mmCIF file of C-alpha atoms in Angstrom:
data_model
loop_
_atom_site.group_PDB
_atom_site.id
_atom_site.type_symbol
_atom_site.label_atom_id
_atom_site.label_comp_id
_atom_site.label_asym_id
_atom_site.label_seq_id
_atom_site.Cartn_x
_atom_site.Cartn_y
_atom_site.Cartn_z
ATOM 1 C CA MET A 1044 0.005 -0.034 0.065
ATOM 2 C CA ARG A 1045 1.131 3.294 -0.861
ATOM 3 C CA THR A 1046 0.897 6.445 1.540
ATOM 4 C CA ILE A 1047 2.897 9.458 2.927
ATOM 5 C CA ASN A 1048 4.383 10.601 5.982
ATOM 6 C CA LEU A 1049 5.262 13.899 7.248
ATOM 7 C CA ARG A 1050 2.173 16.301 7.329
ATOM 8 C CA CYS A 1051 3.197 19.401 6.152
ATOM 9 C CA PHE A 1052 1.941 22.981 6.802
ATOM 10 C CA PRO A 1053 -1.455 23.740 7.629
ATOM 11 C CA HIS A 1054 -3.142 24.279 4.386
ATOM 12 C CA GLY A 1055 -0.663 22.465 1.973
ATOM 13 C CA GLY A 1056 0.017 25.489 0.263
ATOM 14 C CA LEU A 1057 3.136 26.924 -1.724
ATOM 15 C CA ALA A 1058 4.815 27.374 1.544
ATOM 16 C CA ALA A 1059 4.927 24.097 2.205
ATOM 17 C CA LEU A 1060 5.590 22.789 -1.119
ATOM 18 C CA VAL A 1061 8.899 24.846 -0.783
ATOM 19 C CA VAL A 1062 9.544 23.721 2.556
ATOM 20 C CA LEU A 1063 9.486 20.054 1.816
ATOM 21 C CA MET A 1064 11.068 20.243 -1.771
ATOM 22 C CA GLY A 1065 13.936 21.581 0.267
ATOM 23 C CA LEU A 1066 14.036 18.790 2.526
ATOM 24 C CA LEU A 1067 13.820 16.506 -0.451
ATOM 25 C CA MET A 1068 16.902 18.091 -1.906
ATOM 26 C CA THR A 1069 18.912 18.504 1.418
ATOM 27 C CA SER A 1070 22.573 16.912 0.630
ATOM 28 C CA SER A 1071 23.731 17.549 4.347
ATOM 29 C CA GLY A 1072 22.408 17.616 7.833
ATOM 30 C CA ALA A 1073 21.297 14.980 10.435
ATOM 31 C CA PHE A 1074 18.902 13.176 7.952
ATOM 32 C CA ALA A 1075 17.803 14.012 4.233
ATOM 33 C CA GLN A 1076 14.389 12.723 4.182
ATOM 34 C CA LYS A 1077 13.046 11.367 0.789
ATOM 35 C CA SER A 1078 10.788 8.352 1.911
ATOM 36 C CA ALA A 1079 8.476 7.534 4.847
ATOM 37 C CA ALA A 1080 6.313 4.668 6.292
ATOM 38 C CA PHE A 1081 3.420 5.496 8.237
ATOM 39 C CA LEU A 1082 2.247 3.361 10.938
ATOM 40 C CA LEU A 1083 -1.391 3.203 12.323
ATOM 41 C CA PRO A 1084 -2.663 1.286 15.260
ATOM 42 C CA GLY A 1085 -6.217 1.292 13.851
ATOM 43 C CA SER A 1086 -8.320 1.693 10.956
ATOM 44 C CA ILE A 1087 -8.269 4.648 8.525
ATOM 45 C CA ASN A 1088 -11.790 4.994 8.321
ATOM 46 C CA ASP A 1089 -12.367 5.762 12.056
ATOM 47 C CA GLN A 1090 -13.227 9.200 11.505
ATOM 48 C CA SER A 1091 -10.991 9.940 14.597
ATOM 49 C CA TRP A 1092 -7.371 9.590 15.328
ATOM 50 C CA ASN A 1093 -6.167 7.126 12.480
ATOM 51 C CA SER A 1094 -8.171 8.728 9.966
ATOM 52 C CA GLU A 1095 -6.789 11.957 10.652
ATOM 53 C CA GLY A 1096 -3.070 10.518 10.688
ATOM 54 C CA PHE A 1097 -3.964 8.906 7.268
ATOM 55 C CA LYS A 1098 -4.971 12.617 6.145
ATOM 56 C CA SER A 1099 -1.263 13.507 6.570
ATOM 57 C CA THR A 1100 0.034 10.806 4.386
ATOM 58 C CA GLU A 1101 -2.383 11.865 1.675
ATOM 59 C CA ARG A 1102 -1.152 15.297 2.030
ATOM 60 C CA SER A 1103 2.509 14.525 2.082
ATOM 61 C CA LYS A 1104 2.400 12.117 -0.965
ATOM 62 C CA GLU A 1105 0.622 14.801 -2.755
ATOM 63 C CA LEU A 1106 3.830 17.025 -2.306
ATOM 64 C CA GLY A 1107 5.877 14.549 -3.741
ATOM 65 C CA TRP A 1108 6.981 12.193 -0.764
ATOM 66 C CA ASN A 1109 7.411 8.457 -1.608
ATOM 67 C CA VAL A 1110 5.251 6.954 1.106
ATOM 68 C CA THR A 1111 3.916 3.520 2.348
ATOM 69 C CA TYR A 1112 1.778 2.781 5.236
ATOM 70 C CA SER A 1113 0.139 -0.065 7.421
ATOM 71 C CA GLU A 1114 -3.161 0.263 9.100
ATOM 72 C CA ASN A 1115 -4.491 -1.857 12.064
ATOM 73 C CA VAL A 1116 -0.730 -2.476 13.409
ATOM 74 C CA GLN A 1117 -1.334 -4.172 16.994
ATOM 75 C CA ALA A 1118 1.160 -4.416 19.725
ATOM 76 C CA ALA A 1119 2.658 -7.514 18.861
ATOM 77 C CA ASP A 1120 3.362 -6.561 15.396
ATOM 78 C CA MET A 1121 4.859 -3.331 16.181
ATOM 79 C CA VAL A 1122 8.840 -4.049 16.369
ATOM 80 C CA GLU A 1123 8.618 -5.919 13.246
ATOM 81 C CA SER A 1124 6.766 -3.680 11.429
ATOM 82 C CA MET A 1125 9.146 -0.865 12.037
ATOM 83 C CA ARG A 1126 11.987 -2.937 11.170
ATOM 84 C CA GLN A 1127 10.784 -4.269 8.159
ATOM 85 C CA TYR A 1128 10.532 -0.613 6.993
ATOM 86 C CA ALA A 1129 13.973 0.496 8.060
ATOM 87 C CA ARG A 1130 15.555 -2.389 6.455
ATOM 88 C CA LYS A 1131 14.126 -1.378 3.317
ATOM 89 C CA GLY A 1132 15.977 2.015 3.468
ATOM 90 C CA VAL A 1133 12.794 4.008 4.582
ATOM 91 C CA ASP A 1134 14.538 7.561 5.870
ATOM 92 C CA VAL A 1135 11.451 8.215 8.515
ATOM 93 C CA VAL A 1136 9.346 5.800 10.142
ATOM 94 C CA VAL A 1137 6.291 7.231 11.890
ATOM 95 C CA GLY A 1138 4.465 5.414 14.632
ATOM 96 C CA HIS A 1139 0.919 7.251 14.765
ATOM 97 C CA SER A 1140 0.585 6.540 18.507
ATOM 98 C CA GLY A 1141 2.416 6.699 21.878
ATOM 99 C CA ARG A 1142 1.844 2.887 21.998
ATOM 100 C CA PHE A 1143 4.689 2.961 19.409
ATOM 101 C CA LEU A 1144 7.349 4.228 21.626
ATOM 102 C CA SER A 1145 8.930 1.325 22.977
ATOM 103 C CA ALA A 1146 8.971 -0.657 19.518
ATOM 104 C CA ALA A 1147 11.034 2.621 18.288
ATOM 105 C CA GLN A 1148 13.443 2.489 21.303
ATOM 106 C CA ARG A 1149 13.900 -1.089 20.603
ATOM 107 C CA VAL A 1150 14.482 -0.901 16.741
ATOM 108 C CA GLY A 1151 16.095 2.814 16.665
ATOM 109 C CA PRO A 1152 19.622 1.653 17.643
ATOM 110 C CA GLU A 1153 19.713 -0.943 15.031
ATOM 111 C CA PHE A 1154 19.067 1.440 12.113
ATOM 112 C CA PRO A 1155 20.856 4.902 13.294
ATOM 113 C CA LYS A 1156 20.549 6.446 9.727
ATOM 114 C CA THR A 1157 16.436 6.313 10.128
ATOM 115 C CA LEU A 1158 14.538 8.870 11.689
ATOM 116 C CA PHE A 1159 11.721 7.225 14.041
ATOM 117 C CA LEU A 1160 9.064 9.810 14.597
ATOM 118 C CA ILE A 1161 6.195 8.816 17.442
ATOM 119 C CA GLY A 1162 3.292 10.592 17.540
ATOM 120 C CA SER A 1163 1.509 11.248 20.544
ATOM 121 C CA GLY A 1164 4.368 9.725 22.406
ATOM 122 C CA ALA A 1165 5.600 10.650 25.973
ATOM 123 C CA THR A 1166 9.849 11.111 25.587
ATOM 124 C CA GLY A 1167 12.413 11.112 23.139
ATOM 125 C CA SER A 1168 15.194 8.267 23.051
ATOM 126 C CA GLY A 1169 18.844 7.945 21.730
ATOM 127 C CA LYS A 1170 20.306 9.528 18.718
ATOM 128 C CA ASN A 1171 17.432 8.974 16.361
ATOM 129 C CA VAL A 1172 14.025 8.541 18.201
ATOM 130 C CA ALA A 1173 11.755 11.609 18.707
ATOM 131 C CA SER A 1174 8.141 12.315 20.295
ATOM 132 C CA ILE A 1175 5.798 14.578 18.921
ATOM 133 C CA GLU A 1176 2.451 15.978 20.545
ATOM 134 C CA TYR A 1177 0.380 18.968 20.796
ATOM 135 C CA ASP A 1178 -0.501 20.557 24.274
ATOM 136 C CA ASN A 1179 -3.292 18.461 25.661
ATOM 137 C CA ALA A 1180 -3.600 20.306 28.403
ATOM 138 C CA GLN A 1181 -4.168 23.633 26.581
ATOM 139 C CA PHE A 1182 -6.976 22.222 24.582
ATOM 140 C CA GLY A 1183 -8.437 20.257 27.350
ATOM 141 C CA TYR A 1184 -8.826 23.436 29.437
ATOM 142 C CA LEU A 1185 -10.145 25.022 26.334
ATOM 143 C CA MET A 1186 -12.715 22.190 26.098
ATOM 144 C CA GLY A 1187 -13.748 22.182 29.774
ATOM 145 C CA VAL A 1188 -14.754 26.101 29.655
ATOM 146 C CA LEU A 1189 -16.677 25.472 26.588
ATOM 147 C CA ALA A 1190 -18.616 22.058 28.321
ATOM 148 C CA ALA A 1191 -19.066 24.202 31.606
ATOM 149 C CA ARG A 1192 -20.383 27.416 29.824
ATOM 150 C CA MET A 1193 -23.005 25.029 27.785
ATOM 151 C CA SER A 1194 -24.482 23.093 30.506
ATOM 152 C CA LYS A 1195 -27.782 23.659 31.588
ATOM 153 C CA THR A 1196 -27.515 20.808 34.468
ATOM 154 C CA ASN A 1197 -24.472 21.792 36.188
ATOM 155 C CA LYS A 1198 -23.213 18.453 35.193
ATOM 156 C CA ILE A 1199 -20.734 17.231 32.568
ATOM 157 C CA GLY A 1200 -18.850 14.091 31.652
ATOM 158 C CA ALA A 1201 -15.716 12.988 29.845
ATOM 159 C CA ILE A 1202 -14.626 9.382 28.547
ATOM 160 C CA SER A 1203 -11.190 8.547 27.457
ATOM 161 C CA GLY A 1204 -9.004 5.482 27.141
ATOM 162 C CA LEU A 1205 -5.752 4.545 28.049
ATOM 163 C CA GLU A 1206 -6.051 5.776 31.712
ATOM 164 C CA GLY A 1207 -2.762 7.132 33.146
ATOM 165 C CA LEU A 1208 -1.158 7.757 29.755
ATOM 166 C CA PRO A 1209 0.585 11.135 30.192
ATOM 167 C CA THR A 1210 -1.181 12.862 27.139
ATOM 168 C CA VAL A 1211 -4.619 11.256 28.392
ATOM 169 C CA THR A 1212 -4.086 12.663 32.195
ATOM 170 C CA ALA A 1213 -3.026 15.964 30.904
ATOM 171 C CA GLN A 1214 -6.390 16.330 28.556
ATOM 172 C CA VAL A 1215 -8.765 14.956 31.140
ATOM 173 C CA GLY A 1216 -7.383 16.863 34.069
ATOM 174 C CA ALA A 1217 -6.906 19.988 32.159
ATOM 175 C CA PHE A 1218 -11.042 19.480 31.034
ATOM 176 C CA ARG A 1219 -11.727 19.289 34.711
ATOM 177 C CA LYS A 1220 -9.833 22.346 35.915
ATOM 178 C CA GLY A 1221 -11.150 24.452 32.747
ATOM 179 C CA ALA A 1222 -14.741 23.660 33.619
ATOM 180 C CA ILE A 1223 -14.357 24.415 37.210
ATOM 181 C CA SER A 1224 -12.360 27.687 36.705
ATOM 182 C CA VAL A 1225 -15.397 29.089 35.153
ATOM 183 C CA ARG A 1226 -18.089 27.184 37.512
ATOM 184 C CA PRO A 1227 -16.485 26.324 40.441
ATOM 185 C CA ASN A 1228 -19.197 23.945 41.586
ATOM 186 C CA ILE A 1229 -19.902 22.277 38.616
ATOM 187 C CA GLU A 1230 -19.884 18.152 38.594
ATOM 188 C CA VAL A 1231 -17.388 16.572 36.457
ATOM 189 C CA LYS A 1232 -17.658 12.770 35.762
ATOM 190 C CA VAL A 1233 -14.889 10.402 34.243
ATOM 191 C CA ILE A 1234 -15.218 7.156 32.991
ATOM 192 C CA TYR A 1235 -11.978 5.491 31.590
ATOM 193 C CA LEU A 1236 -12.536 2.616 29.189
ATOM 194 C CA GLN A 1237 -10.427 -0.395 28.117
ATOM 195 C CA SER A 1238 -10.157 0.354 24.455
ATOM 196 C CA MET A 1239 -9.907 3.276 22.721
ATOM 197 C CA GLU A 1240 -11.389 1.796 19.422
ATOM 198 C CA ASP A 1241 -14.931 0.546 20.769
ATOM 199 C CA PRO A 1242 -17.781 2.759 19.835
ATOM 200 C CA THR A 1243 -20.428 0.158 21.636
ATOM 201 C CA ALA A 1244 -18.473 0.627 24.923
ATOM 202 C CA ALA A 1245 -17.802 4.195 24.559
ATOM 203 C CA LYS A 1246 -21.808 4.880 23.633
ATOM 204 C CA GLU A 1247 -22.858 2.846 26.505
ATOM 205 C CA ALA A 1248 -20.789 5.042 28.697
ATOM 206 C CA ALA A 1249 -21.808 8.377 27.368
ATOM 207 C CA LEU A 1250 -25.578 7.166 27.952
ATOM 208 C CA SER A 1251 -24.554 6.651 31.495
ATOM 209 C CA LEU A 1252 -23.296 9.673 32.017
ATOM 210 C CA ILE A 1253 -26.218 11.351 30.207
ATOM 211 C CA THR A 1254 -28.495 9.435 32.392
ATOM 212 C CA ARG A 1255 -26.872 10.809 35.425
ATOM 213 C CA GLY A 1256 -27.622 14.185 34.492
ATOM 214 C CA ALA A 1257 -24.499 15.140 32.128
ATOM 215 C CA ASP A 1258 -25.774 17.408 29.299
ATOM 216 C CA VAL A 1259 -22.150 17.996 27.913
ATOM 217 C CA VAL A 1260 -20.128 14.976 27.064
ATOM 218 C CA SER A 1261 -16.318 15.389 26.009
ATOM 219 C CA GLY A 1262 -13.643 12.552 24.997
ATOM 220 C CA LYS A 1263 -10.634 11.379 24.163
ATOM 221 C CA LEU A 1264 -10.900 8.157 21.944
ATOM 222 C CA ASN A 1265 -10.113 6.862 18.662
ATOM 223 C CA ALA A 1266 -12.882 4.951 16.807
ATOM 224 C CA GLY A 1267 -14.929 4.742 19.863
ATOM 225 C CA GLN A 1268 -15.268 8.703 19.771
ATOM 226 C CA ALA A 1269 -17.976 7.857 17.273
ATOM 227 C CA GLY A 1270 -19.840 6.189 20.185
ATOM 228 C CA LEU A 1271 -20.142 9.507 22.183
ATOM 229 C CA ILE A 1272 -21.262 11.248 18.987
ATOM 230 C CA LYS A 1273 -24.194 8.906 18.382
ATOM 231 C CA ALA A 1274 -25.163 8.827 22.335
ATOM 232 C CA ALA A 1275 -25.163 12.719 22.298
ATOM 233 C CA LYS A 1276 -27.289 13.151 19.100
ATOM 234 C CA GLU A 1277 -29.826 10.386 20.470
ATOM 235 C CA ARG A 1278 -30.298 11.844 23.782
ATOM 236 C CA GLY A 1279 -30.318 15.648 22.706
ATOM 237 C CA VAL A 1280 -27.095 16.763 24.546
ATOM 238 C CA PHE A 1281 -23.893 18.488 23.577
ATOM 239 C CA VAL A 1282 -20.762 16.559 22.933
ATOM 240 C CA THR A 1283 -17.031 17.511 21.394
ATOM 241 C CA GLY A 1284 -15.547 15.753 18.766
ATOM 242 C CA ARG A 1285 -12.157 15.004 17.190
ATOM 243 C CA SER A 1286 -12.723 15.682 13.496
ATOM 244 C CA LEU A 1287 -14.875 17.400 11.035
ATOM 245 C CA GLY A 1288 -16.632 14.084 10.395
ATOM 246 C CA HIS A 1289 -18.054 14.041 13.662
ATOM 247 C CA THR A 1290 -19.999 17.221 13.045
ATOM 248 C CA GLN A 1291 -21.319 15.652 9.858
ATOM 249 C CA ILE A 1292 -22.728 12.420 12.327
ATOM 250 C CA ALA A 1293 -24.520 15.058 14.678
ATOM 251 C CA PRO A 1294 -24.198 18.640 13.624
ATOM 252 C CA GLU A 1295 -26.656 19.791 16.125
ATOM 253 C CA ALA A 1296 -24.955 18.016 19.101
ATOM 254 C CA VAL A 1297 -21.205 18.976 18.217
ATOM 255 C CA LEU A 1298 -20.164 21.959 19.745
ATOM 256 C CA ALA A 1299 -16.582 21.975 18.470
ATOM 257 C CA ASN A 1300 -13.819 19.297 17.246
ATOM 258 C CA VAL A 1301 -10.244 19.480 18.504
ATOM 259 C CA VAL A 1302 -8.636 18.686 15.041
ATOM 260 C CA GLU A 1303 -4.895 17.649 15.644
ATOM 261 C CA GLU A 1304 -2.519 18.909 13.097
ATOM 262 C CA TRP A 1305 -0.431 16.056 12.740
ATOM 263 C CA PRO A 1306 0.928 16.786 8.923
ATOM 264 C CA GLU A 1307 2.344 20.199 10.300
ATOM 265 C CA MET A 1308 3.853 18.794 13.724
ATOM 266 C CA TYR A 1309 5.582 15.995 11.565
ATOM 267 C CA ALA A 1310 6.760 18.814 8.949
ATOM 268 C CA ALA A 1311 7.754 20.813 11.620
ATOM 269 C CA ALA A 1312 9.979 17.998 13.518
ATOM 270 C CA VAL A 1313 11.538 17.010 10.019
ATOM 271 C CA GLN A 1314 12.225 21.093 9.367
ATOM 272 C CA GLN A 1315 14.013 21.190 12.520
ATOM 273 C CA ASN A 1316 16.017 18.202 12.135
ATOM 274 C CA LYS A 1317 17.675 19.849 9.014
ATOM 275 C CA THR A 1318 19.987 22.047 11.284
ATOM 276 C CA GLU A 1319 19.876 19.775 14.421
ATOM 277 C CA SER A 1320 18.994 16.342 15.286
ATOM 278 C CA VAL A 1321 15.481 16.028 17.206
ATOM 279 C CA GLY A 1322 16.515 12.456 18.360
ATOM 280 C CA GLY A 1323 15.957 11.919 21.819
ATOM 281 C CA LYS A 1324 13.601 14.868 22.080
ATOM 282 C CA TYR A 1325 10.203 15.532 23.147
ATOM 283 C CA LEU A 1326 8.606 18.137 20.985
ATOM 284 C CA ILE A 1327 5.157 19.749 21.844
ATOM 285 C CA TYR A 1328 3.274 22.228 19.957
ATOM 286 C CA GLY A 1329 0.842 24.480 21.333
ATOM 287 C CA LEU A 1330 -0.789 27.831 21.221
ATOM 288 C CA GLY A 1331 2.417 29.896 21.349
ATOM 289 C CA SER A 1332 4.363 27.424 18.792
ATOM 290 C CA SER A 1333 5.612 28.764 15.854
ATOM 291 C CA GLY A 1334 4.731 26.805 12.612
ATOM 292 C CA THR A 1335 1.863 25.023 14.208
ATOM 293 C CA THR A 1336 -0.375 25.273 17.037
ATOM 294 C CA GLY A 1337 -0.195 21.171 17.002
ATOM 295 C CA ALA A 1338 -4.095 21.353 16.933
ATOM 296 C CA ARG A 1339 -7.032 23.600 16.438
ATOM 297 C CA LEU A 1340 -10.958 23.916 17.250
ATOM 298 C CA ARG A 1341 -13.277 23.500 14.063
ATOM 299 C CA TYR A 1342 -16.747 22.945 13.886
ATOM 300 C CA SER A 1343 -16.715 23.081 10.058
ATOM 301 C CA LYS A 1344 -14.237 24.180 7.361
ATOM 302 C CA GLU A 1345 -15.829 27.682 8.046
ATOM 303 C CA LEU A 1346 -16.778 27.952 11.711
ATOM 304 C CA GLU A 1347 -14.643 27.043 14.691
ATOM 305 C CA PHE A 1348 -17.760 26.358 16.970
ATOM 306 C CA ASN A 1349 -21.279 25.481 16.710
ATOM 307 C CA PRO A 1350 -23.773 28.557 16.107
ATOM 308 C CA ALA A 1351 -25.466 27.475 19.200
ATOM 309 C CA VAL A 1352 -22.243 28.465 21.267
ATOM 310 C CA PRO A 1353 -23.252 32.342 22.353
ATOM 311 C CA ALA A 1354 -20.782 34.964 21.079
ATOM 312 C CA SER A 1355 -19.951 35.850 24.361
ATOM 313 C CA VAL A 1356 -18.663 32.256 25.285
ATOM 314 C CA VAL A 1357 -16.727 32.657 21.987
ATOM 315 C CA GLY A 1358 -15.187 35.677 23.165
ATOM 316 C CA GLU A 1359 -14.165 34.315 26.561
ATOM 317 C CA LEU A 1360 -12.564 31.235 24.887
ATOM 318 C CA GLU A 1361 -10.657 33.454 22.270
ATOM 319 C CA LYS A 1362 -9.411 35.491 25.622
ATOM 320 C CA ILE A 1363 -8.204 32.160 26.861
ATOM 321 C CA LYS A 1364 -6.238 31.028 23.711
ATOM 322 C CA LYS A 1365 -4.244 34.462 23.972
ATOM 323 C CA GLN A 1366 -3.443 33.896 27.615
ATOM 324 C CA LEU A 1367 -2.496 30.310 26.908
ATOM 325 C CA ALA A 1368 -0.430 31.608 23.717
ATOM 326 C CA SER A 1369 1.394 33.983 25.560
ATOM 327 C CA GLY A 1370 2.320 32.166 28.629
ATOM 328 C CA GLN A 1371 0.242 34.324 31.075
ATOM 329 C CA LEU A 1372 -2.087 31.012 31.592
ATOM 330 C CA LYS A 1373 -0.125 27.798 32.265
ATOM 331 C CA ILE A 1374 -2.154 24.437 32.687
ATOM 332 C CA ASN A 1375 -0.300 22.222 35.433
ATOM 333 C CA VAL A 1376 -2.503 18.801 35.813
ATOM 334 C CA THR A 1377 -1.884 16.272 38.546
ATOM 335 C CA ARG A 1378 -3.136 12.568 38.189
ATOM 336 C CA GLN A 1379 -5.810 13.677 40.749
ATOM 337 C CA ASP A 1380 -7.070 16.152 38.343
ATOM 338 C CA ALA A 1381 -7.733 13.361 35.882
ATOM 339 C CA ARG A 1382 -9.106 10.959 38.365
ATOM 340 C CA GLY A 1383 -12.150 8.709 37.247
ATOM 341 C CA GLY A 1384 -15.595 8.278 39.060
ATOM 342 C CA ILE A 1385 -19.204 8.831 38.357
#
């Protein structure tokens, strides 16, 4: 299967093409990227994590990259999948999930000329393994404020998988902190699931929160996110999504989507690697970063938020975004902030 890797800049325009061609023509530097392999842990049709990752391969291929990809890569196959691509001489191997990190740490030393990039990883390793992430705390905080402002019952909920994973802790904990920052007495219920990929289990969890009074539900799931969207649609409550496809499922229910800009983050990392090795580093992109903010809030291509969100709330969120970008507001999250329980 052919696909592509490094997602380039926000809208794939001329600037992105110029930068990418520069990368392809590089004759010196730590790595001269020409080809990439992209490994996805789930289906490219999940309308969430994996489909968004796949979009980065499509954009990059359009700009001239020689790219291959594998989807539904299970944990037991991650090491050998990375090794096989590296043996073929691929310049960049991307594991589009933090679950690929341990595999990259094992395989990386065997192929020092290959750059291994881990999307949503938690740390860098050695000389050629880097992790990339957007600032989950910043966007979780914004979703918490939005949920609290839109709730009429004073009860909101969050559903996620992979409890304890640093990125999950950051987003779920910040969701709670954001909500409490504007409504100190609000009830925030959190459910953790065993799988990120099970929409049926996610829907059941969402319905349990809604039955207990939650009228806004947020979450950080992959294929399972669709279950949250469908539950909200059926029960007439609000929900947050992870792709524009979620808005299409339930346009009246979705308040906004946290659309992660993986093409831009991967491209930024490769661009940096031209002048200094990113191996061993953990790169986090947020509202104050140059090149890409790592993610953005979108309801549709034209709108940032559902038209149901009052202008006063939109204004409040814009003010918070500026505070986060400038560093005036910093979000520190603990495991207690991200605690589960209904």
